[in-house]
PDB file of C-alpha atoms and ligand atoms in Angstrom:
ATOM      1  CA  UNK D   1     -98.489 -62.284 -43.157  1.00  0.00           C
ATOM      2  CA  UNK D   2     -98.191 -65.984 -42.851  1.00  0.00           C
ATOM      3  CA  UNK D   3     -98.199 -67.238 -39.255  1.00  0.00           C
ATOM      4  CA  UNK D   4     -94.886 -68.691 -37.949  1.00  0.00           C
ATOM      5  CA  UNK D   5     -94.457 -72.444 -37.884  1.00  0.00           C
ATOM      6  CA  UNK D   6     -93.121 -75.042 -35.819  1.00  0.00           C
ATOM      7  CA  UNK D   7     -90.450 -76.733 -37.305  1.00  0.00           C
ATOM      8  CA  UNK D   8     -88.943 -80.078 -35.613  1.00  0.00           C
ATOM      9  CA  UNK D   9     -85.635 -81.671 -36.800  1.00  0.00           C
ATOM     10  CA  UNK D  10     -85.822 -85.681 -35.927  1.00  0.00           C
ATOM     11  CA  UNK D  11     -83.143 -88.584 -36.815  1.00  0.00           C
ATOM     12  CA  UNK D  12     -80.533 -90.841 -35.280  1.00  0.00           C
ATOM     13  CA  UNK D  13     -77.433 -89.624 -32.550  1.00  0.00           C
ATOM     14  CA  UNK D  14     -75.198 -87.285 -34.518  1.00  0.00           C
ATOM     15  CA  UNK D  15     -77.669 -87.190 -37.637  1.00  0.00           C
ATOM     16  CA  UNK D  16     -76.289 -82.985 -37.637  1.00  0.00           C
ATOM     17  CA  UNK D  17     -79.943 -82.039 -36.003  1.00  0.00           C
ATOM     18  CA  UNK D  18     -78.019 -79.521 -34.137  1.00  0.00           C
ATOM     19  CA  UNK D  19     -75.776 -77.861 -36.909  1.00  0.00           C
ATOM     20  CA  UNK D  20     -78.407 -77.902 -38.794  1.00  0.00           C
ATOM     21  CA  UNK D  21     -81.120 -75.967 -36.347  1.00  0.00           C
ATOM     22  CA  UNK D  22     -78.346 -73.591 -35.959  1.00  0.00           C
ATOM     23  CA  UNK D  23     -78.087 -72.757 -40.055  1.00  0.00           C
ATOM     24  CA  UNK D  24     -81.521 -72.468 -39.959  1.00  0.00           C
ATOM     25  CA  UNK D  25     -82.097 -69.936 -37.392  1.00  0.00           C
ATOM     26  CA  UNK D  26     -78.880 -67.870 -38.792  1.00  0.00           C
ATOM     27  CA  UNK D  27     -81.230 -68.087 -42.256  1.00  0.00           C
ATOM     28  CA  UNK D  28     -84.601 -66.849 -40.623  1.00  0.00           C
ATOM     29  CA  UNK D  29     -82.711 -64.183 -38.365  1.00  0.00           C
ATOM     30  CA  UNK D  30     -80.740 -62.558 -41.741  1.00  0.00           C
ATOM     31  CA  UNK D  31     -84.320 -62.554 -43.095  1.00  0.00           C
ATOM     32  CA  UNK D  32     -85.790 -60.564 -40.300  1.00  0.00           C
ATOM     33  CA  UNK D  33     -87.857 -63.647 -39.041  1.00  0.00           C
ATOM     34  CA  UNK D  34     -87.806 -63.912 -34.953  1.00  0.00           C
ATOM     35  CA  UNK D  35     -86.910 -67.240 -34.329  1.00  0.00           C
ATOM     36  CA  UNK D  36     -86.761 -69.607 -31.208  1.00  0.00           C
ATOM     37  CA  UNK D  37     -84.548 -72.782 -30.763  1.00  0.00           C
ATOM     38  CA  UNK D  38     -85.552 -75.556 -28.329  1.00  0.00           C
ATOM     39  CA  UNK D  39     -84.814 -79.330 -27.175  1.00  0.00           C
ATOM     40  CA  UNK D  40     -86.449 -82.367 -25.830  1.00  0.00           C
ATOM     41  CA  UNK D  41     -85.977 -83.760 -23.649  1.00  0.00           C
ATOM     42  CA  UNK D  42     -85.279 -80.097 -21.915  1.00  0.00           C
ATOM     43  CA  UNK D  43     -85.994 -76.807 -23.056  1.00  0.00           C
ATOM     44  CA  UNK D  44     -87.557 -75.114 -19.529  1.00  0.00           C
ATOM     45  CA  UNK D  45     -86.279 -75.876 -16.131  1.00  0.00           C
ATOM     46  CA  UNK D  46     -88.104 -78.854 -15.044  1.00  0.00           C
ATOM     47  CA  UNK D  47     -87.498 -79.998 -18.283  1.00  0.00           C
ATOM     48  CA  UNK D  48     -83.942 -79.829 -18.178  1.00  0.00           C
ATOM     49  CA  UNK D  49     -84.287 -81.899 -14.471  1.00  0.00           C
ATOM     50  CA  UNK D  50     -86.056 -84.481 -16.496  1.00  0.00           C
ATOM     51  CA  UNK D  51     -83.384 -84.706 -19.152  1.00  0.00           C
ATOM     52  CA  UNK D  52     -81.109 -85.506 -16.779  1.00  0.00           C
ATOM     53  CA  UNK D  53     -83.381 -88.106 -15.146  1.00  0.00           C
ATOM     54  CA  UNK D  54     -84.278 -89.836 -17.957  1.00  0.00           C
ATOM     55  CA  UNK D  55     -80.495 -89.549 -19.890  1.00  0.00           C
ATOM     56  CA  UNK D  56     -77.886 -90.500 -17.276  1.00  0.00           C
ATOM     57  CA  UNK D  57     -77.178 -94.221 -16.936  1.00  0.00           C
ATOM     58  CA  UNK D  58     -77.695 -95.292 -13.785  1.00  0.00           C
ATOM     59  CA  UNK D  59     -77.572 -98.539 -11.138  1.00  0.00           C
ATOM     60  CA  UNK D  60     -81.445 -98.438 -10.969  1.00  0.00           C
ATOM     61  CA  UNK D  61     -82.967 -99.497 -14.332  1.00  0.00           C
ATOM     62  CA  UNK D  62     -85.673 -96.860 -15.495  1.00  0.00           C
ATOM     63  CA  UNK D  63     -88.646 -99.191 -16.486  1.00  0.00           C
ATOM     64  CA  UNK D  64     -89.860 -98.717 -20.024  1.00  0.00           C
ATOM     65  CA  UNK D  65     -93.215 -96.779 -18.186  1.00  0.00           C
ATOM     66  CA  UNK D  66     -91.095 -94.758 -16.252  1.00  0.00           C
ATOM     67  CA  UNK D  67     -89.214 -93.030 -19.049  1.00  0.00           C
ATOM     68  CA  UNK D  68     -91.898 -92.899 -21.307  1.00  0.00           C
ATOM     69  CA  UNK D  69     -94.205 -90.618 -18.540  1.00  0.00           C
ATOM     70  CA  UNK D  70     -90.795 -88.238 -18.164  1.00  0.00           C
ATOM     71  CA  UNK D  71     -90.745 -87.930 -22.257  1.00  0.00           C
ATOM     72  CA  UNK D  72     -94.630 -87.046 -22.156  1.00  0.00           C
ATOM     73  CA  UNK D  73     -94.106 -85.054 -18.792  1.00  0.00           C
ATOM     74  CA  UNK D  74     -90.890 -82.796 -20.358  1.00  0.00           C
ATOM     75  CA  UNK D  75     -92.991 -82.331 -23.571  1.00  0.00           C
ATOM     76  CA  UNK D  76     -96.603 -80.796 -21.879  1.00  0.00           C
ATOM     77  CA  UNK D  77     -94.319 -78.196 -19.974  1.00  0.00           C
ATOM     78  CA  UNK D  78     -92.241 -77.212 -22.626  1.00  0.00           C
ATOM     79  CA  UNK D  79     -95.003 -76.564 -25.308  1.00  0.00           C
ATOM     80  CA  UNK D  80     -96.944 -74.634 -22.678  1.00  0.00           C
ATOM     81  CA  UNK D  81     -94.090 -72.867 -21.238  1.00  0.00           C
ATOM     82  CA  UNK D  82     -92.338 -72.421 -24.687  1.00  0.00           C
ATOM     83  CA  UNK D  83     -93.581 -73.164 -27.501  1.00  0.00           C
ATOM     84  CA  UNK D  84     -97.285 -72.371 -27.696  1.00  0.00           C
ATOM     85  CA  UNK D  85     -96.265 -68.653 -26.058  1.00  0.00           C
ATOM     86  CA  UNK D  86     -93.385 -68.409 -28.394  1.00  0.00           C
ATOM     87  CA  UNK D  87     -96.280 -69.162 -31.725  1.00  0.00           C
ATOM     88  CA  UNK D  88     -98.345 -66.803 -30.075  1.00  0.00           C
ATOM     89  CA  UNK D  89     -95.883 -64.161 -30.525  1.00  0.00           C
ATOM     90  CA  UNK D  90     -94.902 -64.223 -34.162  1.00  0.00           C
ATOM     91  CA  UNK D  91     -91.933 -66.323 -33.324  1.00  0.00           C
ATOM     92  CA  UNK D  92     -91.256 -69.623 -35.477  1.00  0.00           C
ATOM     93  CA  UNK D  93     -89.631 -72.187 -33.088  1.00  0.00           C
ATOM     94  CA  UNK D  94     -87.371 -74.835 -33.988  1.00  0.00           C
ATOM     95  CA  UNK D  95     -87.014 -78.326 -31.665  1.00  0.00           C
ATOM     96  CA  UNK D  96     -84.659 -80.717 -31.787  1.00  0.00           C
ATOM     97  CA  UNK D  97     -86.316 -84.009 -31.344  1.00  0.00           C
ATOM     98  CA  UNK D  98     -90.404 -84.199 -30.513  1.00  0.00           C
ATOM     99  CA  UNK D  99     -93.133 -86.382 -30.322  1.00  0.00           C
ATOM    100  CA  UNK D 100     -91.827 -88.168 -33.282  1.00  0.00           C
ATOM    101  CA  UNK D 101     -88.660 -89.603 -30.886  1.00  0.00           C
ATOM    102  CA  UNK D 102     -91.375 -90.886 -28.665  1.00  0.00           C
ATOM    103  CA  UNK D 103     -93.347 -92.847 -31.707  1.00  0.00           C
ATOM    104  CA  UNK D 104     -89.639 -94.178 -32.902  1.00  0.00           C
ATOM    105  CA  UNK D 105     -87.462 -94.730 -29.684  1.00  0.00           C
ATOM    106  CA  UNK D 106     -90.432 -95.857 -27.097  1.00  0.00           C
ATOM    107  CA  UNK D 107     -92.848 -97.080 -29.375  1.00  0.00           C
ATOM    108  CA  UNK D 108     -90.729 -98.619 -32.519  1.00  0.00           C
ATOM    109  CA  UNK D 109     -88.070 -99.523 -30.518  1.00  0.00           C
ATOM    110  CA  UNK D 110     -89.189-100.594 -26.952  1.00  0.00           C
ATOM    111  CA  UNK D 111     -92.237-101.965 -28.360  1.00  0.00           C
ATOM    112  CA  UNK D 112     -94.753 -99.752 -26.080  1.00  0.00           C
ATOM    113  CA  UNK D 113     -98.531 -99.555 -27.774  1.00  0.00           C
ATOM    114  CA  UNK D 114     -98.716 -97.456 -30.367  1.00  0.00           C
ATOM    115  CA  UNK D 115    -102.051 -96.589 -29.862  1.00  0.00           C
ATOM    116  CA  UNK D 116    -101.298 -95.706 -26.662  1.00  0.00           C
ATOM    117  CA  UNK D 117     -99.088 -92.893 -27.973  1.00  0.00           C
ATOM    118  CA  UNK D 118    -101.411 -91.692 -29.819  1.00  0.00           C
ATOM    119  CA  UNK D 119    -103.929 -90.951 -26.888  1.00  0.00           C
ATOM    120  CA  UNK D 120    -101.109 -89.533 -24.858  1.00  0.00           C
ATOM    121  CA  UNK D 121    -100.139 -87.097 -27.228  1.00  0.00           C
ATOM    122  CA  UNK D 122    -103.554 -86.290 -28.226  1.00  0.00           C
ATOM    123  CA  UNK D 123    -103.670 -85.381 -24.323  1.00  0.00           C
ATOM    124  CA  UNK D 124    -100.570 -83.343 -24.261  1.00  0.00           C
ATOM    125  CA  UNK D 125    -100.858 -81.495 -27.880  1.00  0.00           C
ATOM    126  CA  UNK D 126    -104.648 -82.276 -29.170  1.00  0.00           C
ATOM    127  CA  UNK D 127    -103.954 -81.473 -33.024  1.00  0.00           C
ATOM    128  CA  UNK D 128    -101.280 -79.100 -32.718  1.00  0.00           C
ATOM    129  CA  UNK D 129     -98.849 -81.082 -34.227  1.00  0.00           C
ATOM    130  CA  UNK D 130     -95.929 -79.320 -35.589  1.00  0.00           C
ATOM    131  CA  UNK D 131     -96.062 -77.168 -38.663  1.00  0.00           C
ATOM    132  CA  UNK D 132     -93.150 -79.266 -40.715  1.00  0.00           C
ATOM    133  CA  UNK D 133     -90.355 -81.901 -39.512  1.00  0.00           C
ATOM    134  CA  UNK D 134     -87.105 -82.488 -41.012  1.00  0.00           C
ATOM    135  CA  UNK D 135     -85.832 -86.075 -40.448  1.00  0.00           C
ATOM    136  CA  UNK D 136     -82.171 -86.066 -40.881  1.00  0.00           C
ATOM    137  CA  UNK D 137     -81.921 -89.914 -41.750  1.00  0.00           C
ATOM    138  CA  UNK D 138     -78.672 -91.485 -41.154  1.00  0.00           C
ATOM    139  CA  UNK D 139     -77.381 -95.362 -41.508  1.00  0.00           C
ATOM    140  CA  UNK D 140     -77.033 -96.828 -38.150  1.00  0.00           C
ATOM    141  CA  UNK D 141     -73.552 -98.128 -38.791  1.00  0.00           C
ATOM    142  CA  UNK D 142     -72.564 -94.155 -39.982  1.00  0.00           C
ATOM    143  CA  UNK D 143     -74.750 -93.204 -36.833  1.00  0.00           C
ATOM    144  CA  UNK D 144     -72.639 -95.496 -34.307  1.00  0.00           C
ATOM    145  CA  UNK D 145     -69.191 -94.571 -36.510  1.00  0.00           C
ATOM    146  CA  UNK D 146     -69.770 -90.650 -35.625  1.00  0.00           C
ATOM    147  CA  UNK D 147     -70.695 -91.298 -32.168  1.00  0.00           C
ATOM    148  CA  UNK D 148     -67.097 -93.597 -31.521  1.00  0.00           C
ATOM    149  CA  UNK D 149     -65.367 -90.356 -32.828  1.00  0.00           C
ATOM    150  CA  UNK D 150     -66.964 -87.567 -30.784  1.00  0.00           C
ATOM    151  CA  UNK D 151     -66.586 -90.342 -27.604  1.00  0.00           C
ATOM    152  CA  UNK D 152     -63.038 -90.424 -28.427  1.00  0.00           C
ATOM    153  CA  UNK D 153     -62.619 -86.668 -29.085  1.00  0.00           C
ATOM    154  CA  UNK D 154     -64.329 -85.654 -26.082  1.00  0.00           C
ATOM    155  CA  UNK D 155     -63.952 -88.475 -23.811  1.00  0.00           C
ATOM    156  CA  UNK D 156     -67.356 -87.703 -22.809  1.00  0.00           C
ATOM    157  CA  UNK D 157     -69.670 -91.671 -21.215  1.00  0.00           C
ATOM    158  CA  UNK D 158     -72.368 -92.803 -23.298  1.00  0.00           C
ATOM    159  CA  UNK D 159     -75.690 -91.719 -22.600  1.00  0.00           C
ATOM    160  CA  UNK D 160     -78.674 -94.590 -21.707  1.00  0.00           C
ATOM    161  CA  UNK D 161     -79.910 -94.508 -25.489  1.00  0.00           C
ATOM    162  CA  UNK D 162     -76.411 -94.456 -26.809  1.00  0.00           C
ATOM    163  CA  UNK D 163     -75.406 -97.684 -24.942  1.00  0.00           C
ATOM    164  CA  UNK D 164     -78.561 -99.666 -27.024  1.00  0.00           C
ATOM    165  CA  UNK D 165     -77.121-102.300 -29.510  1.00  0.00           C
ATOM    166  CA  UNK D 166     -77.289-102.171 -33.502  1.00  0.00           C
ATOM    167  CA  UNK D 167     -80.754-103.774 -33.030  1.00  0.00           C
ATOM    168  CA  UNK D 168     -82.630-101.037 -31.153  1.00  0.00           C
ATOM    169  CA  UNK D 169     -81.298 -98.174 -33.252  1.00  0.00           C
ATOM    170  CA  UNK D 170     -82.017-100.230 -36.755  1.00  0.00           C
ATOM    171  CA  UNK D 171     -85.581-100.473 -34.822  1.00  0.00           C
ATOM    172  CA  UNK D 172     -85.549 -96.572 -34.263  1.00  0.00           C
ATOM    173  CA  UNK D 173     -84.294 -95.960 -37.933  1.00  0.00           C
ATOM    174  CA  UNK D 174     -87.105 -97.907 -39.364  1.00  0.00           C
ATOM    175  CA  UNK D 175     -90.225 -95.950 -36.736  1.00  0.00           C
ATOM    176  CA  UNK D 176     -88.788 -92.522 -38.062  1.00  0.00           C
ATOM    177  CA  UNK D 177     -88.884 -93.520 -41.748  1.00  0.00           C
ATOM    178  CA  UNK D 178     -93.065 -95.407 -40.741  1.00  0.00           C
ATOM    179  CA  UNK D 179     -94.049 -91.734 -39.542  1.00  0.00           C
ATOM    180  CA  UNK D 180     -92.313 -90.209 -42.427  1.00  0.00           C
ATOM    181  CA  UNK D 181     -94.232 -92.202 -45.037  1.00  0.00           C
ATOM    182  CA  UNK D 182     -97.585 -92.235 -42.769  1.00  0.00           C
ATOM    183  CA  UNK D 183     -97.018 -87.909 -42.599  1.00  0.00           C
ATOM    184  CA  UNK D 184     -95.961 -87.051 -46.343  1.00  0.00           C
ATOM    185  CA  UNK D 185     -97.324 -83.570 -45.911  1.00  0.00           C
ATOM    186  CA  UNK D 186     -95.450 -83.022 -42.785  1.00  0.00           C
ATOM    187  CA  UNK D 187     -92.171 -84.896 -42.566  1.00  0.00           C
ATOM    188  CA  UNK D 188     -89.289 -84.482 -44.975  1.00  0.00           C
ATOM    189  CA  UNK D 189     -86.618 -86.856 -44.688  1.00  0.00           C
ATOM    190  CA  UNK D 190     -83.556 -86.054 -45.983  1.00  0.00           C
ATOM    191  CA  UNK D 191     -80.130 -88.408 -46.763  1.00  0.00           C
ATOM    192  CA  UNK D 192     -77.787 -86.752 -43.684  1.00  0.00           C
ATOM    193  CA  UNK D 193     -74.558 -88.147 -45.453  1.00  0.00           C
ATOM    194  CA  UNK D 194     -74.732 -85.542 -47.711  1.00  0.00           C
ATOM    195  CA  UNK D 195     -72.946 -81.852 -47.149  1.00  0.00           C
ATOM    196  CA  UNK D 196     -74.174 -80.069 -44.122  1.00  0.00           C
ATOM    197  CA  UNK D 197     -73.878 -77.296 -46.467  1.00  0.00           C
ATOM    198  CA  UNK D 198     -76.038 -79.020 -49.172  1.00  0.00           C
ATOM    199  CA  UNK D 199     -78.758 -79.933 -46.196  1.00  0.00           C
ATOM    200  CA  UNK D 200     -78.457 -76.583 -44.700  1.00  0.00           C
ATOM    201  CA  UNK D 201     -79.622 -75.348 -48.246  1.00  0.00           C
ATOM    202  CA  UNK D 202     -82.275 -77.541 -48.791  1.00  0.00           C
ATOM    203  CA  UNK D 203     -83.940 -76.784 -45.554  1.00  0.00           C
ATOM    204  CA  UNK D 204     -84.019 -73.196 -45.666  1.00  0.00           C
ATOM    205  CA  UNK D 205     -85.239 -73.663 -49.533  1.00  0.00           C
ATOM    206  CA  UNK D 206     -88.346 -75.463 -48.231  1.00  0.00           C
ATOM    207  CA  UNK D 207     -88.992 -73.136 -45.245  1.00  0.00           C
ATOM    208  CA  UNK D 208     -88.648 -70.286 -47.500  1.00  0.00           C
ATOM    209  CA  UNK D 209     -91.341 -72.070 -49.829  1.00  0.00           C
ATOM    210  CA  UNK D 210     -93.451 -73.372 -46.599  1.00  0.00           C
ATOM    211  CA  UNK D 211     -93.885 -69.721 -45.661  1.00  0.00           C
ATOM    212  CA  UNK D 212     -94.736 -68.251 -48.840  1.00  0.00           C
ATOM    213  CA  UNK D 213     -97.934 -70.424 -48.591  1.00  0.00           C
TER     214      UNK D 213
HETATM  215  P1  TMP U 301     -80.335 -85.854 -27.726  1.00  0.00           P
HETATM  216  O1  TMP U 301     -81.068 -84.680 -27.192  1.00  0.00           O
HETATM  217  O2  TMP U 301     -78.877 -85.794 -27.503  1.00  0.00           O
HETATM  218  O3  TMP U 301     -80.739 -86.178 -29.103  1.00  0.00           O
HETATM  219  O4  TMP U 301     -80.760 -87.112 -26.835  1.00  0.00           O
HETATM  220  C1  TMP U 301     -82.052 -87.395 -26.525  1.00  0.00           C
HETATM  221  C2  TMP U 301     -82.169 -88.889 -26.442  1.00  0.00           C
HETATM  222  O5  TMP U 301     -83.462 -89.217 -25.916  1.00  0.00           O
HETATM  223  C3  TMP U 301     -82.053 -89.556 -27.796  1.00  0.00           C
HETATM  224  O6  TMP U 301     -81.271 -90.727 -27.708  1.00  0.00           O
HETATM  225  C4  TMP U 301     -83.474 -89.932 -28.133  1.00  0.00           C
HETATM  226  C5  TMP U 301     -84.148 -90.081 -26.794  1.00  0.00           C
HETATM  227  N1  TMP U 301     -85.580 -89.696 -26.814  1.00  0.00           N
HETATM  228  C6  TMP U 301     -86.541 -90.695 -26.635  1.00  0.00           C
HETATM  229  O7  TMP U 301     -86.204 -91.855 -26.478  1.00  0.00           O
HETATM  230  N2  TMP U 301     -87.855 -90.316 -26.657  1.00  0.00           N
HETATM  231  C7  TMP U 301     -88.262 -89.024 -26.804  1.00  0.00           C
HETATM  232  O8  TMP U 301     -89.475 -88.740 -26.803  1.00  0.00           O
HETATM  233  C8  TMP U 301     -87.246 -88.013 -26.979  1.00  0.00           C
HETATM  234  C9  TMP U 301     -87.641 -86.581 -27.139  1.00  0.00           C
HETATM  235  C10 TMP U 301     -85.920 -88.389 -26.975  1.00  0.00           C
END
């Protein structure tokens, strides 16, 4: 039997990472494949604290350090909490958002040393990156067009990454599509205009084929 993988679904606000982890899972479960579904920032306890730390605007401004070190800090707890355990036990697990955000929102976009990155995540995962990565790639006017209408719908605030300008997220666009090209064998990036039906389909045709391997 193949081992189970660890999937991660990147891309912009309201790219459809979540509909998307959901059709997946629905696919492995009907195929008798265990399956576990996670977040970052989140995904245990503390976690979930630092989500709300790091999300929720706030008087104070969270210094570019600061946030970075409660990314990194919600990431080593959930993968030894979560993931790794969840692996262990034959389960494949499926995150939305990873260590790719980091690269594209703190590193692309706030400009932190790349390199730097690098050796912090080497800390936190060594070579266990994940298995495969969907990036659900999304214009950032389409992005910021989806966002007005669930803000409307739901009359729900902004979060701090959803208040960035045009700028930032253009700058985020561009880091995800960098680690897509620099990761061919790991990151497929697919067009999220299309049909979540048509994505849904695609994904679960090249899970199906990753775990044949
Ligand atoms: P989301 O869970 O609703 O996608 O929101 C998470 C936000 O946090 C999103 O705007 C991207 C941002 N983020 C980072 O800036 N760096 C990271 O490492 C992660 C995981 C998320």
């Amino acid at each position: 039997m193949s081992s189970p993988l660890f999937i991660t679904f990147e891309g912009a606000d309201k790219a459809g990472k979540s509909t998307q982890i959901r059709r997946l899972q629905e696919n492995l479960l009907a195929d008798g494949k265990p399956v576990l579904c996670t977040r970052e920032p989140g995904g245990t306890p503390l976690g979930e604290e630092l989500r709300s730390l790091v999300m929720v605007c706030r008087q104070e401004k969270l210094a570019d350090e600061t946030e970075l070190l409660l990314f990194a800090a919600s990431r080593a707890q959930l993968l030894r909490e979560t993931i790794w355990p969840a692996l262990q036990e034959g389960k494949t697990v499926l995150c939305d958002r990873f260590a790719d955000s980091t690269i594209a929102y703190q590193g692309f976009a706030r400009g932190m040393d790349r390199t730097f990155l690098d050796t912090l995540h080497h800390f936190i995962l060594g070579e266990r990156w994940p298995d495969l990565t969907f990036l659900l790639d999304l214009p950032v006017e389409e992005s910021f067009r989806r966002l007005h209408r669930v803000l409307q719908e739901t009359h729900e605030k902004n979060d701090r990454f959803e208040e960035e300008g045009r700028l930032f997220h253009q700058r985020v666009r561009d880091g995800f599509l960098a680690v897509a090209q620099a990761n061919p064998q790991r990151v497929v990036v697919l067009d999220a205009t299309r049909s979540p039906e048509e994505l849904a389909q695609e994904i679960w045709e090249t899970v199906k084929r990753r775990m044949a391997r």
